[in-house]
Amino acid sequence: MEIVAHGLWAATAAITAKRSTRASVNVGWAVWWAAFPDVLAFGPAVAAGLWLRLSGGSQAGSGDGHFLPHVHIGLPLYLAGHSLVVFLLVFGIATMLMHRIVFEMFGWLLHILIDIPTHSLRYYATRFLWPVSDYRIDGIAWWTPWFWAATYAALVLAYFVMWKKGWLWPVRPLADRRPQPG
Ligand SMILES: [Zn+2]
């Protein structure tokens, strides 16, 4: 799935969890963690490309100069960010350091779970057990037009339901709800 849909799904999950369980979940952080695997995978290369371009070293890779030079960073960042093994490790460490379950990090978990069935073997099929196993499944590529349209139709429905429930607005302080005296 692409990064925007990941963020919207994570916000849906975080808002629903927050409103139906009164758990303290920060929606913004949940969205950040949902974007994290792709930021980790593509962010450093984009940043390095920008820096090369700004520092005038872009001519070599870009032809007409309108595109960012292609920078290949030789770390398995895409694999690490999309691995349940790595997630569990980092989540465990974060839970110990913060002395609480960092619910917002479930955004990252959700990203991996969504990516497993939405990539095909031909392109970035999610190796969710990396580095233990290369096992992956042949899913429906998220950029398949009908699938992408269905994803956004489902998101529109989810946001409509949350809007109807009044979940998209901030929680009113208790004082506002008390009946006026007299
Ligand atoms: Zn991804």
Short mmCIF file of C-alpha atoms and ligand atoms in Angstrom, two decimals:
data_model
loop_
_atom_site.label_atom_id
_atom_site.label_comp_id
_atom_site.label_asym_id
_atom_site.label_seq_id
_atom_site.Cartn_x
_atom_site.Cartn_y
_atom_site.Cartn_z
CA MET A 1 0.00 0.00 0.00
CA GLU A 2 1.19 3.56 -0.46
CA ILE A 3 2.12 5.82 2.38
CA VAL A 4 -1.05 7.98 2.34
CA ALA A 5 -3.39 4.99 2.64
CA HIS A 6 -1.17 3.55 5.37
CA GLY A 7 -1.48 6.79 7.33
CA LEU A 8 -5.27 6.98 6.84
CA TRP A 9 -5.78 3.36 7.97
CA ALA A 10 -3.58 3.88 11.02
CA ALA A 11 -5.54 7.02 11.95
CA THR A 12 -8.78 5.04 11.54
CA ALA A 13 -7.50 2.31 13.86
CA ALA A 14 -6.09 4.77 16.41
CA ILE A 15 -9.26 6.91 16.54
CA THR A 16 -11.45 3.81 16.86
CA ALA A 17 -9.26 2.36 19.63
CA LYS A 18 -9.19 5.68 21.44
CA ARG A 19 -12.95 6.32 21.26
CA SER A 20 -14.14 2.79 21.96
CA THR A 21 -11.72 1.89 24.76
CA ARG A 22 -10.72 5.29 26.19
CA ALA A 23 -7.12 4.14 25.84
CA SER A 24 -4.64 6.97 25.56
CA VAL A 25 -3.48 6.69 21.98
CA ASN A 26 -1.83 9.59 20.21
CA VAL A 27 -3.25 9.56 16.68
CA GLY A 28 -0.40 11.64 15.23
CA TRP A 29 2.24 9.23 16.49
CA ALA A 30 0.25 6.24 15.24
CA VAL A 31 0.25 7.86 11.78
CA TRP A 32 4.01 8.52 12.02
CA TRP A 33 4.68 4.86 12.91
CA ALA A 34 2.46 3.75 10.03
CA ALA A 35 4.60 5.82 7.65
CA PHE A 36 7.84 4.75 9.31
CA PRO A 37 8.67 1.59 7.26
CA ASP A 38 8.50 3.52 3.99
CA VAL A 39 10.26 6.60 5.42
CA LEU A 40 13.01 4.28 6.63
CA ALA A 41 13.19 2.56 3.24
CA PHE A 42 13.07 5.57 0.94
CA GLY A 43 13.80 8.59 3.16
CA PRO A 44 17.61 8.26 3.32
CA ALA A 45 17.91 7.83 -0.46
CA VAL A 46 15.62 10.81 -1.12
CA ALA A 47 17.52 12.92 1.43
CA ALA A 48 20.87 11.90 -0.03
CA GLY A 49 19.61 12.64 -3.55
CA LEU A 50 18.36 16.07 -2.51
CA TRP A 51 21.64 16.85 -0.81
CA LEU A 52 23.64 15.76 -3.87
CA ARG A 53 21.44 17.89 -6.08
CA LEU A 54 21.66 20.95 -3.85
CA SER A 55 25.40 20.57 -3.53
CA GLY A 56 25.71 20.54 -7.32
CA GLY A 57 26.77 16.95 -7.72
CA SER A 58 23.66 15.82 -9.55
CA GLN A 59 24.77 16.02 -13.18
CA ALA A 60 26.16 12.52 -13.24
CA GLY A 61 22.97 10.61 -12.57
CA SER A 62 20.12 12.73 -13.77
CA GLY A 63 20.46 13.46 -17.47
CA ASP A 64 18.40 16.61 -17.95
CA GLY A 65 18.77 17.60 -14.32
CA HIS A 66 15.06 17.55 -13.58
CA PHE A 67 15.16 14.38 -11.54
CA LEU A 68 16.87 13.55 -8.34
CA PRO A 69 20.00 11.50 -8.84
CA HIS A 70 19.48 7.89 -7.97
CA VAL A 71 21.20 7.08 -4.74
CA HIS A 72 21.43 3.51 -3.67
CA ILE A 73 21.94 3.01 0.01
CA GLY A 74 23.27 -0.45 0.61
CA LEU A 75 21.46 -1.17 3.85
CA PRO A 76 18.47 -3.54 3.99
CA LEU A 77 16.23 -0.75 5.28
CA TYR A 78 13.16 -1.77 3.27
CA LEU A 79 13.48 -5.32 4.54
CA ALA A 80 14.08 -4.25 8.14
CA GLY A 81 11.09 -1.89 8.19
CA HIS A 82 8.79 -4.53 6.72
CA SER A 83 9.81 -7.39 9.00
CA LEU A 84 7.63 -8.62 11.86
CA VAL A 85 10.81 -9.91 13.50
CA VAL A 86 12.41 -6.46 13.53
CA PHE A 87 9.12 -4.88 14.62
CA LEU A 88 8.78 -7.23 17.62
CA LEU A 89 12.37 -6.54 18.63
CA VAL A 90 12.05 -2.74 18.45
CA PHE A 91 8.56 -2.82 20.01
CA GLY A 92 9.89 -4.93 22.89
CA ILE A 93 12.76 -2.53 23.51
CA ALA A 94 10.45 0.51 23.31
CA THR A 95 8.00 -1.09 25.77
CA MET A 96 10.81 -1.73 28.24
CA LEU A 97 12.28 1.76 27.87
CA MET A 98 8.92 3.54 28.12
CA HIS A 99 7.52 1.27 30.87
CA ARG A 100 4.26 1.08 28.96
CA ILE A 101 2.84 -0.56 25.86
CA VAL A 102 3.51 1.92 23.09
CA PHE A 103 0.13 1.50 21.36
CA GLU A 104 1.11 4.04 18.70
CA MET A 105 3.71 1.58 17.38
CA PHE A 106 0.88 -0.71 16.30
CA GLY A 107 0.73 1.67 13.32
CA TRP A 108 3.98 0.06 12.17
CA LEU A 109 2.56 -3.44 12.74
CA LEU A 110 -0.54 -2.46 10.76
CA HIS A 111 1.68 -1.25 7.89
CA ILE A 112 3.38 -4.66 7.65
CA LEU A 113 0.10 -6.57 7.95
CA ILE A 114 -1.44 -4.46 5.16
CA ASP A 115 1.64 -4.81 2.93
CA ILE A 116 1.76 -8.62 3.12
CA PRO A 117 -1.36 -9.20 0.97
CA THR A 118 -1.04 -5.98 -1.11
CA HIS A 119 2.25 -6.66 -2.91
CA SER A 120 2.77 -9.24 -5.62
CA LEU A 121 5.77 -11.49 -6.12
CA ARG A 122 6.76 -9.36 -9.09
CA TYR A 123 7.33 -6.27 -6.97
CA TYR A 124 8.47 -5.93 -3.38
CA ALA A 125 6.48 -8.89 -2.02
CA THR A 126 6.76 -8.37 1.71
CA ARG A 127 9.39 -10.64 3.29
CA PHE A 128 7.76 -10.25 6.67
CA LEU A 129 9.92 -12.90 8.40
CA TRP A 130 13.24 -11.38 7.31
CA PRO A 131 16.01 -12.16 8.26
CA VAL A 132 14.79 -15.52 9.56
CA SER A 133 13.02 -16.58 6.37
CA ASP A 134 12.47 -15.26 2.84
CA TYR A 135 8.90 -16.56 2.83
CA ARG A 136 6.46 -14.27 1.04
CA ILE A 137 3.04 -14.50 -0.52
CA ASP A 138 1.80 -13.43 -3.94
CA GLY A 139 -0.80 -10.83 -3.06
CA ILE A 140 -2.86 -8.36 -5.06
CA ALA A 141 -0.62 -5.44 -5.97
CA TRP A 142 -2.09 -2.34 -4.31
CA TRP A 143 -1.67 -0.28 -7.51
CA THR A 144 -4.08 -2.55 -9.40
CA PRO A 145 -6.69 0.08 -10.35
CA TRP A 146 -9.83 -1.69 -9.03
CA PHE A 147 -8.05 -2.61 -5.81
CA TRP A 148 -6.78 0.91 -5.25
CA ALA A 149 -10.27 2.32 -5.89
CA ALA A 150 -11.77 -0.23 -3.47
CA THR A 151 -9.20 0.77 -0.82
CA TYR A 152 -10.19 4.43 -1.04
CA ALA A 153 -13.90 3.58 -1.17
CA ALA A 154 -13.41 1.64 2.09
CA LEU A 155 -11.49 4.57 3.58
CA VAL A 156 -14.23 7.03 2.61
CA LEU A 157 -16.78 4.75 4.26
CA ALA A 158 -14.63 4.40 7.41
CA TYR A 159 -14.20 8.18 7.72
CA PHE A 160 -17.92 8.74 7.04
CA VAL A 161 -18.83 6.35 9.87
CA MET A 162 -16.34 8.04 12.23
CA TRP A 163 -17.68 11.46 11.24
CA LYS A 164 -21.25 10.29 11.92
CA LYS A 165 -20.22 9.07 15.34
CA GLY A 166 -18.63 12.44 16.08
CA TRP A 167 -15.22 10.81 16.46
CA LEU A 168 -13.41 13.19 14.15
CA TRP A 169 -13.75 16.13 16.52
CA PRO A 170 -11.85 16.61 19.77
CA VAL A 171 -13.38 15.13 22.94
CA ARG A 172 -15.35 17.85 24.72
CA PRO A 173 -14.19 18.54 28.27
CA LEU A 174 -16.52 17.09 30.94
CA ALA A 175 -17.57 20.56 32.10
CA ASP A 176 -19.32 21.24 28.79
CA ARG A 177 -21.55 18.20 29.13
CA ARG A 178 -22.92 18.97 32.58
CA PRO A 179 -26.50 20.25 32.44
CA GLN A 180 -26.71 23.95 33.17
CA PRO A 181 -27.96 24.73 36.70
CA GLY A 182 -31.42 26.25 37.01
ZN ZN B 1 5.40 -0.55 2.94
#
